[in-house]
mmCIF file of C-alpha atoms in Angstrom:
data_model
loop_
_atom_site.group_PDB
_atom_site.id
_atom_site.type_symbol
_atom_site.label_atom_id
_atom_site.label_comp_id
_atom_site.label_asym_id
_atom_site.label_seq_id
_atom_site.Cartn_x
_atom_site.Cartn_y
_atom_site.Cartn_z
ATOM 1 C CA MET R 30 0.174 0.743 1.163
ATOM 2 C CA LYS R 31 -2.235 -1.844 2.965
ATOM 3 C CA SER R 32 -4.854 -3.911 2.629
ATOM 4 C CA PHE R 33 -8.080 -3.140 4.208
ATOM 5 C CA SER R 34 -10.504 -5.457 3.211
ATOM 6 C CA LYS R 35 -13.990 -5.820 5.107
ATOM 7 C CA GLY R 36 -17.084 -8.147 4.549
ATOM 8 C CA PHE R 37 -21.022 -6.802 4.000
ATOM 9 C CA ALA R 38 -24.130 -8.161 5.055
ATOM 10 C CA LEU R 39 -25.381 -9.583 1.086
ATOM 11 C CA ILE R 40 -29.382 -9.029 2.875
ATOM 12 C CA LEU R 41 -28.553 -5.418 2.585
ATOM 13 C CA CYS R 42 -28.569 -5.761 -1.108
ATOM 14 C CA PHE R 43 -31.471 -7.468 -1.981
ATOM 15 C CA ALA R 44 -33.959 -4.507 0.905
ATOM 16 C CA ALA R 45 -32.809 -1.733 -1.986
ATOM 17 C CA GLY R 46 -31.965 -3.705 -5.468
ATOM 18 C CA ALA R 47 -35.517 -3.027 -6.476
ATOM 19 C CA ALA R 48 -35.095 0.939 -6.162
ATOM 20 C CA PHE R 49 -32.459 0.420 -9.154
ATOM 21 C CA ALA R 50 -32.903 -0.143 -12.705
ATOM 22 C CA ALA R 51 -29.383 -1.293 -13.409
ATOM 23 C CA GLY R 52 -30.111 -4.317 -10.633
ATOM 24 C CA LYS R 53 -27.043 -2.407 -8.866
ATOM 25 C CA ASN R 54 -27.608 -0.654 -5.121
ATOM 26 C CA ALA R 55 -24.865 1.665 -2.934
ATOM 27 C CA VAL R 56 -24.725 -1.266 -0.957
ATOM 28 C CA SER R 57 -23.322 -3.450 -3.760
ATOM 29 C CA TYR R 58 -20.873 -0.848 -5.203
ATOM 30 C CA SER R 59 -18.994 -0.405 -2.153
ATOM 31 C CA ASN R 60 -18.655 -4.752 -1.647
ATOM 32 C CA ALA R 61 -17.125 -4.200 -5.183
ATOM 33 C CA GLY R 62 -14.969 -1.422 -4.065
ATOM 34 C CA TYR R 63 -13.957 -3.687 -0.749
ATOM 35 C CA GLU R 64 -12.981 -6.286 -3.202
ATOM 36 C CA TYR R 65 -10.671 -4.181 -5.343
ATOM 37 C CA LEU R 66 -8.627 -2.714 -2.428
ATOM 38 C CA ALA R 67 -8.528 -6.538 -1.621
ATOM 39 C CA LYS R 68 -6.792 -7.214 -4.569
ATOM 40 C CA GLY R 69 -4.800 -3.733 -4.508
ATOM 41 C CA GLU R 70 -6.472 -2.054 -7.253
ATOM 42 C CA PRO R 71 -7.540 1.240 -5.259
ATOM 43 C CA VAL R 72 -8.369 3.322 -8.468
ATOM 44 C CA LYS R 73 -11.280 0.468 -9.723
ATOM 45 C CA ALA R 74 -12.136 0.703 -5.885
ATOM 46 C CA GLN R 75 -12.817 4.587 -5.867
ATOM 47 C CA ILE R 76 -15.035 4.153 -8.653
ATOM 48 C CA GLN R 77 -17.097 1.818 -7.314
ATOM 49 C CA PHE R 78 -17.442 4.042 -4.222
ATOM 50 C CA ARG R 79 -18.000 6.544 -5.772
ATOM 51 C CA SER R 80 -21.190 4.876 -7.289
ATOM 52 C CA ALA R 81 -22.342 3.958 -4.068
ATOM 53 C CA LEU R 82 -21.514 7.526 -2.713
ATOM 54 C CA ARG R 83 -23.687 8.910 -5.507
ATOM 55 C CA GLN R 84 -26.631 6.988 -4.661
ATOM 56 C CA ASN R 85 -26.681 7.165 -1.244
ATOM 57 C CA PRO R 86 -24.141 9.771 0.043
ATOM 58 C CA SER R 87 -24.161 9.206 3.952
ATOM 59 C CA TYR R 88 -23.485 5.320 3.361
ATOM 60 C CA LYS R 89 -20.297 4.979 5.817
ATOM 61 C CA GLU R 90 -19.632 1.965 4.547
ATOM 62 C CA ALA R 91 -18.676 3.418 1.127
ATOM 63 C CA MET R 92 -17.004 6.575 2.838
ATOM 64 C CA LEU R 93 -14.689 4.453 4.758
ATOM 65 C CA GLY R 94 -14.008 2.862 1.836
ATOM 66 C CA MET R 95 -13.506 5.545 -0.066
ATOM 67 C CA ALA R 96 -10.845 6.734 2.686
ATOM 68 C CA LYS R 97 -9.115 3.801 2.496
ATOM 69 C CA ALA R 98 -8.928 3.915 -1.192
ATOM 70 C CA ASP R 99 -7.252 7.381 -0.936
ATOM 71 C CA LEU R 100 -5.083 6.283 1.626
ATOM 72 C CA ALA R 101 -3.381 3.610 -0.730
ATOM 73 C CA LEU R 102 -3.349 5.851 -3.411
ATOM 74 C CA ASP R 103 -1.221 8.432 -1.296
ATOM 75 C CA ALA R 104 -4.068 10.962 -1.133
ATOM 76 C CA TRP R 105 -4.092 11.833 2.411
ATOM 77 C CA ARG R 106 -5.610 14.931 2.716
ATOM 78 C CA ASP R 107 -9.043 12.707 1.205
ATOM 79 C CA ALA R 108 -8.214 10.349 3.221
ATOM 80 C CA PHE R 109 -8.030 12.313 5.944
ATOM 81 C CA ASP R 110 -11.965 14.127 5.220
ATOM 82 C CA TYR R 111 -13.372 11.346 4.672
ATOM 83 C CA PHE R 112 -11.857 9.422 8.237
ATOM 84 C CA ALA R 113 -13.557 12.341 9.685
ATOM 85 C CA LYS R 114 -17.414 12.165 7.736
ATOM 86 C CA VAL R 115 -17.498 8.256 9.258
ATOM 87 C CA LEU R 116 -16.525 9.396 12.642
ATOM 88 C CA LYS R 117 -19.122 12.733 12.200
ATOM 89 C CA VAL R 118 -21.724 9.463 12.148
ATOM 90 C CA ASP R 119 -19.923 6.094 14.337
ATOM 91 C CA ALA R 120 -17.347 8.214 16.608
ATOM 92 C CA ASP R 121 -15.615 5.227 17.760
ATOM 93 C CA ASN R 122 -15.459 3.584 14.505
ATOM 94 C CA ILE R 123 -12.231 1.919 15.056
ATOM 95 C CA ASP R 124 -11.044 1.288 11.683
ATOM 96 C CA ALA R 125 -12.073 5.118 10.602
ATOM 97 C CA MET R 126 -9.976 6.298 13.986
ATOM 98 C CA THR R 127 -7.113 3.803 12.964
ATOM 99 C CA GLY R 128 -7.399 5.124 9.203
ATOM 100 C CA MET R 129 -7.179 9.066 10.244
ATOM 101 C CA GLY R 130 -3.738 7.777 12.117
ATOM 102 C CA PHE R 131 -2.548 6.533 8.812
ATOM 103 C CA ALA R 132 -3.222 9.841 7.363
ATOM 104 C CA TYR R 133 -1.303 11.672 10.031
ATOM 105 C CA ILE R 134 1.618 9.982 8.728
ATOM 106 C CA GLY R 135 1.214 10.885 5.640
ATOM 107 C CA LEU R 136 0.520 14.648 6.359
ATOM 108 C CA ALA R 137 3.992 14.577 8.316
ATOM 109 C CA ASN R 138 1.721 14.651 11.684
ATOM 110 C CA TYR R 139 3.849 12.168 13.325
ATOM 111 C CA ASP R 140 2.729 13.574 16.574
ATOM 112 C CA ARG R 141 -0.713 13.533 16.250
ATOM 113 C CA ALA R 142 -0.493 10.286 14.271
ATOM 114 C CA LEU R 143 1.303 8.563 17.454
ATOM 115 C CA GLU R 144 -1.453 10.178 20.151
ATOM 116 C CA GLN R 145 -3.966 8.660 17.051
ATOM 117 C CA PHE R 146 -3.087 5.246 16.959
ATOM 118 C CA SER R 147 -2.539 4.775 21.018
ATOM 119 C CA ASP R 148 -5.915 6.369 21.475
ATOM 120 C CA VAL R 149 -7.117 3.111 19.423
ATOM 121 C CA ILE R 150 -5.216 0.515 21.540
ATOM 122 C CA LYS R 151 -6.830 2.162 24.829
ATOM 123 C CA LYS R 152 -10.117 1.586 23.209
ATOM 124 C CA SER R 153 -9.274 -1.871 22.026
ATOM 125 C CA GLU R 154 -6.428 -3.506 23.076
ATOM 126 C CA ASN R 155 -6.148 -6.101 19.794
ATOM 127 C CA ALA R 156 -6.751 -3.421 17.235
ATOM 128 C CA ILE R 157 -3.863 -5.462 15.349
ATOM 129 C CA GLU R 158 -3.833 -2.068 12.249
ATOM 130 C CA ALA R 159 -3.392 0.245 15.149
ATOM 131 C CA HIS R 160 -0.100 -1.969 16.187
ATOM 132 C CA TYR R 161 0.571 -2.194 12.697
ATOM 133 C CA GLY R 162 0.527 1.590 12.213
ATOM 134 C CA THR R 163 2.588 2.514 15.068
ATOM 135 C CA ALA R 164 5.202 -0.170 13.730
ATOM 136 C CA TYR R 165 5.371 1.694 10.140
ATOM 137 C CA LEU R 166 5.456 5.133 12.247
ATOM 138 C CA TYR R 167 8.618 4.697 14.798
ATOM 139 C CA TYR R 168 9.789 3.360 10.915
ATOM 140 C CA ILE R 169 8.975 6.483 9.559
ATOM 141 C CA MET R 170 10.882 8.481 12.064
ATOM 142 C CA ASN R 171 14.501 6.163 11.755
ATOM 143 C CA LYS R 172 13.298 4.045 14.958
ATOM 144 C CA ASN R 173 13.837 0.710 13.493
ATOM 145 C CA LEU R 174 14.758 -0.545 17.285
ATOM 146 C CA TRP R 175 10.344 0.557 18.238
ATOM 147 C CA ALA R 176 9.790 -0.256 15.433
ATOM 148 C CA THR R 177 11.300 -4.229 15.687
ATOM 149 C CA ARG R 178 9.526 -4.579 18.969
ATOM 150 C CA LYS R 179 5.674 -3.138 17.444
ATOM 151 C CA ILE R 180 6.588 -6.046 14.900
ATOM 152 C CA ALA R 181 7.075 -8.608 17.269
ATOM 153 C CA THR R 182 3.463 -7.769 18.982
ATOM 154 C CA VAL R 183 1.237 -7.507 15.696
ATOM 155 C CA LEU R 184 2.996 -10.846 14.153
ATOM 156 C CA ARG R 185 2.789 -12.019 17.354
ATOM 157 C CA MET R 186 -1.445 -11.640 16.999
ATOM 158 C CA ASN R 187 -1.254 -12.763 13.778
ATOM 159 C CA PRO R 188 1.999 -14.248 12.168
ATOM 160 C CA TYR R 189 0.693 -13.262 8.644
ATOM 161 C CA HIS R 190 -0.188 -9.765 8.642
ATOM 162 C CA TYR R 191 0.708 -9.021 5.168
ATOM 163 C CA GLU R 192 1.609 -5.505 5.532
ATOM 164 C CA THR R 193 4.426 -5.765 8.649
ATOM 165 C CA LEU R 194 5.722 -9.055 6.927
ATOM 166 C CA LEU R 195 6.782 -6.611 4.115
ATOM 167 C CA LEU R 196 7.621 -3.626 6.458
ATOM 168 C CA ALA R 197 10.075 -6.858 8.948
ATOM 169 C CA ALA R 198 11.479 -6.996 4.948
ATOM 170 C CA ASP R 199 11.699 -3.467 4.537
ATOM 171 C CA ILE R 200 14.218 -3.255 8.484
ATOM 172 C CA LYS R 201 16.106 -6.035 7.385
ATOM 173 C CA ARG R 202 16.766 -5.167 3.826
ATOM 174 C CA GLU R 203 17.965 -1.852 4.315
ATOM 175 C CA GLU R 204 20.381 -3.538 7.666
ATOM 176 C CA GLY R 205 21.478 -5.468 4.444
ATOM 177 C CA ARG R 206 20.260 -9.207 6.208
ATOM 178 C CA PHE R 207 19.091 -9.990 2.508
ATOM 179 C CA ASP R 208 18.128 -13.410 3.579
ATOM 180 C CA GLU R 209 16.321 -12.406 5.997
ATOM 181 C CA ALA R 210 13.924 -10.239 4.613
ATOM 182 C CA GLU R 211 13.499 -12.601 2.254
ATOM 183 C CA ASP R 212 12.001 -14.821 4.872
ATOM 184 C CA PHE R 213 10.109 -12.152 5.423
ATOM 185 C CA ILE R 214 8.345 -11.358 2.321
ATOM 186 C CA GLN R 215 8.282 -15.983 1.263
ATOM 187 C CA THR R 216 6.048 -15.560 3.643
ATOM 188 C CA ALA R 217 3.622 -12.852 3.273
ATOM 189 C CA LEU R 218 3.549 -13.746 -0.745
ATOM 190 C CA ASP R 219 2.718 -17.531 0.357
ATOM 191 C CA ASP R 220 -0.173 -15.852 2.314
ATOM 192 C CA LYS R 221 -1.574 -13.259 -0.378
ATOM 193 C CA LYS R 222 -0.108 -14.698 -3.978
ATOM 194 C CA ASP R 223 -2.486 -12.054 -6.214
ATOM 195 C CA ASN R 224 -1.775 -8.698 -4.354
ATOM 196 C CA PRO R 225 1.010 -7.381 -6.571
ATOM 197 C CA GLU R 226 2.785 -4.924 -3.235
ATOM 198 C CA GLY R 227 4.836 -8.245 -2.595
ATOM 199 C CA TYR R 228 6.402 -8.658 -5.400
ATOM 200 C CA ILE R 229 6.875 -4.942 -6.048
ATOM 201 C CA ARG R 230 9.224 -5.081 -2.701
ATOM 202 C CA TYR R 231 10.729 -8.330 -3.037
ATOM 203 C CA ALA R 232 12.278 -6.732 -6.345
ATOM 204 C CA ALA R 233 13.585 -4.012 -4.668
ATOM 205 C CA LEU R 234 14.840 -6.368 -2.644
ATOM 206 C CA LEU R 235 16.809 -8.175 -5.150
ATOM 207 C CA ASN R 236 17.803 -5.016 -6.449
ATOM 208 C CA GLU R 237 19.011 -3.860 -3.500
ATOM 209 C CA ARG R 238 20.800 -7.481 -3.227
ATOM 210 C CA TYR R 239 21.638 -6.468 -7.074
ATOM 211 C CA LEU R 240 23.184 -2.958 -6.192
ATOM 212 C CA THR R 241 25.431 -4.105 -3.147
ATOM 213 C CA LYS R 242 26.956 -7.828 -4.398
ATOM 214 C CA GLY R 243 27.216 -6.955 -7.977
ATOM 215 C CA ASP R 244 24.958 -10.105 -9.081
ATOM 216 C CA SER R 245 23.453 -9.682 -12.237
ATOM 217 C CA ASP R 246 20.787 -12.546 -11.827
ATOM 218 C CA ASP R 247 19.076 -10.487 -9.066
ATOM 219 C CA LEU R 248 18.763 -7.709 -11.310
ATOM 220 C CA ASN R 249 17.164 -10.060 -13.989
ATOM 221 C CA ALA R 250 15.220 -11.729 -10.648
ATOM 222 C CA ALA R 251 14.170 -8.496 -9.726
ATOM 223 C CA ILE R 252 12.579 -7.923 -13.160
ATOM 224 C CA GLU R 253 10.823 -10.851 -13.189
ATOM 225 C CA GLN R 254 9.402 -9.842 -9.823
ATOM 226 C CA ILE R 255 7.688 -6.818 -11.364
ATOM 227 C CA ARG R 256 6.857 -8.756 -14.452
ATOM 228 C CA ARG R 257 4.711 -10.829 -12.012
ATOM 229 C CA ALA R 258 3.201 -7.773 -10.304
ATOM 230 C CA LEU R 259 2.298 -6.061 -14.086
ATOM 231 C CA ALA R 260 0.996 -9.774 -15.031
ATOM 232 C CA ILE R 261 -1.670 -9.208 -11.507
ATOM 233 C CA GLN R 262 -2.134 -5.419 -12.560
ATOM 234 C CA PRO R 263 -0.674 -4.663 -15.417
ATOM 235 C CA ASP R 264 -1.659 -0.456 -14.824
ATOM 236 C CA ASN R 265 -0.006 -0.621 -11.591
ATOM 237 C CA PHE R 266 1.407 2.604 -11.204
ATOM 238 C CA LYS R 267 4.267 1.978 -8.630
ATOM 239 C CA ALA R 268 5.124 -1.613 -10.550
ATOM 240 C CA LEU R 269 5.707 0.173 -13.691
ATOM 241 C CA ASN R 270 7.889 3.157 -12.657
ATOM 242 C CA TYR R 271 10.240 0.645 -10.608
ATOM 243 C CA LEU R 272 10.736 -1.626 -13.926
ATOM 244 C CA GLY R 273 12.098 1.115 -15.751
ATOM 245 C CA TYR R 274 13.987 2.161 -13.024
ATOM 246 C CA LEU R 275 15.736 -1.534 -12.723
ATOM 247 C CA HIS R 276 16.168 -1.355 -17.114
ATOM 248 C CA ILE R 277 18.101 1.776 -16.245
ATOM 249 C CA ASN R 278 19.754 -0.172 -13.857
ATOM 250 C CA GLU R 279 21.014 -3.125 -16.794
ATOM 251 C CA ASN R 280 21.426 -0.031 -19.245
ATOM 252 C CA ASN R 281 18.808 -0.691 -21.509
ATOM 253 C CA TYR R 282 17.335 3.143 -21.412
ATOM 254 C CA ASP R 283 14.864 2.749 -25.114
ATOM 255 C CA ALA R 284 13.005 -0.196 -22.545
ATOM 256 C CA ALA R 285 13.039 1.800 -19.396
ATOM 257 C CA LEU R 286 11.822 4.669 -21.417
ATOM 258 C CA ASP R 287 8.972 2.508 -22.687
ATOM 259 C CA ALA R 288 7.884 2.092 -18.774
ATOM 260 C CA PHE R 289 8.235 5.354 -17.889
ATOM 261 C CA GLU R 290 5.898 6.073 -20.503
ATOM 262 C CA LYS R 291 3.472 3.023 -19.259
ATOM 263 C CA ALA R 292 3.450 4.594 -16.128
ATOM 264 C CA ARG R 293 3.009 7.800 -17.320
ATOM 265 C CA ALA R 294 -0.820 6.836 -18.860
ATOM 266 C CA VAL R 295 -1.688 6.543 -15.519
ATOM 267 C CA ASN R 296 -0.164 8.818 -13.595
ATOM 268 C CA PRO R 297 0.567 11.907 -15.564
ATOM 269 C CA ASP R 298 1.177 14.358 -12.382
ATOM 270 C CA SER R 299 3.478 12.516 -10.939
ATOM 271 C CA ALA R 300 6.652 14.266 -9.980
ATOM 272 C CA VAL R 301 8.652 11.415 -9.111
ATOM 273 C CA LEU R 302 8.325 10.062 -12.746
ATOM 274 C CA SER R 303 9.003 13.459 -14.259
ATOM 275 C CA TYR R 304 12.611 13.265 -12.660
ATOM 276 C CA ASP R 305 12.988 9.407 -13.503
ATOM 277 C CA ILE R 306 12.655 10.064 -17.235
ATOM 278 C CA GLY R 307 14.545 13.308 -17.654
ATOM 279 C CA LEU R 308 17.218 10.754 -15.500
ATOM 280 C CA ALA R 309 16.977 8.334 -17.934
ATOM 281 C CA TYR R 310 17.123 10.652 -21.124
ATOM 282 C CA GLU R 311 19.718 11.551 -19.286
ATOM 283 C CA ARG R 312 21.838 8.255 -19.287
ATOM 284 C CA LYS R 313 20.713 7.804 -22.414
ATOM 285 C CA GLY R 314 22.487 11.086 -23.694
ATOM 286 C CA GLU R 315 19.673 12.715 -24.854
#
C-alpha cells in the first residue's frame, strides 16, 4: 500500500558517527530504511529501522519508519503500536496521526479511521495523505462515489500522487472502464518506474480485462507486467503470488506452483497462499 519516504538532515549522521565502530548510527540506519520504503521494499526497510532502534530506542524517525513499514506489510497492530509511540513524544505529528488512520482501516475500525483522518485535515488542510486515506477508506467501505470525489481533491493537490492514481485505476477497473483505468496506471508508472506496485496493479487490470473479454493477449501482457515488477524486486511476495494466479488462468499449473513456492519462501505463513497452492493442485488434478 504506499510510499512514505522522508528526508533527514545529513549533518546528524556526522554528529554521532564517531561513537560507532562500524561507522553507522541510528540516523544512517533510519535513512537507509526510508530509502527502502521509497523503493517498495518494506522488509529490508524493517531491518534498517530495527538496527536504528537498537542503537537509539527512542529515535522518533525510526519508530515512524518502522510503523510505515509495518503498514506496507499489513502488520496493522504493530504499526498502530509504533505510531502510538511516536505520538507519545510528538502529539501533533501529522505523519503518525495519518498513519494511525491507516492502521485503524487495517483493524477494520472504519469509524475511528474516518475520525482520525478528519482530525488530521482539521489540523492541516493540505495533509494530502489524510485526504488520500479518506478516499481509500470510502473505497474499502464500497462508497465509490464518495471515494471518487475525494480522489479528485487529492489529484488537484498533486496530479501525480502515486497511490491515488492507482486507487482511481482500481475503481475504474471494477466499473469495467478499462481504458480509463489504464490511463491512470500509465500516469502512475510514468512518475514512478522503479516501484513494483504499479506493475502489479497493471497486471490486475489486464487480467480482469482478459477474464471479461477473453483476449489471451491481455493475459500474456499481465504476466509481462508481473515480470517487470519482479525484475525490480525478485522477492516481492505479492508479485510472486499473483504470477502463480495468472499461470493458473493460462492452465500452466507447474509454472503456477513454481511461483507459489517462491512466494512461500518469502512468506511461509500466508493463508491466502495456502489456498492458492491448493487450487493449483486441484486444477492440475492432483
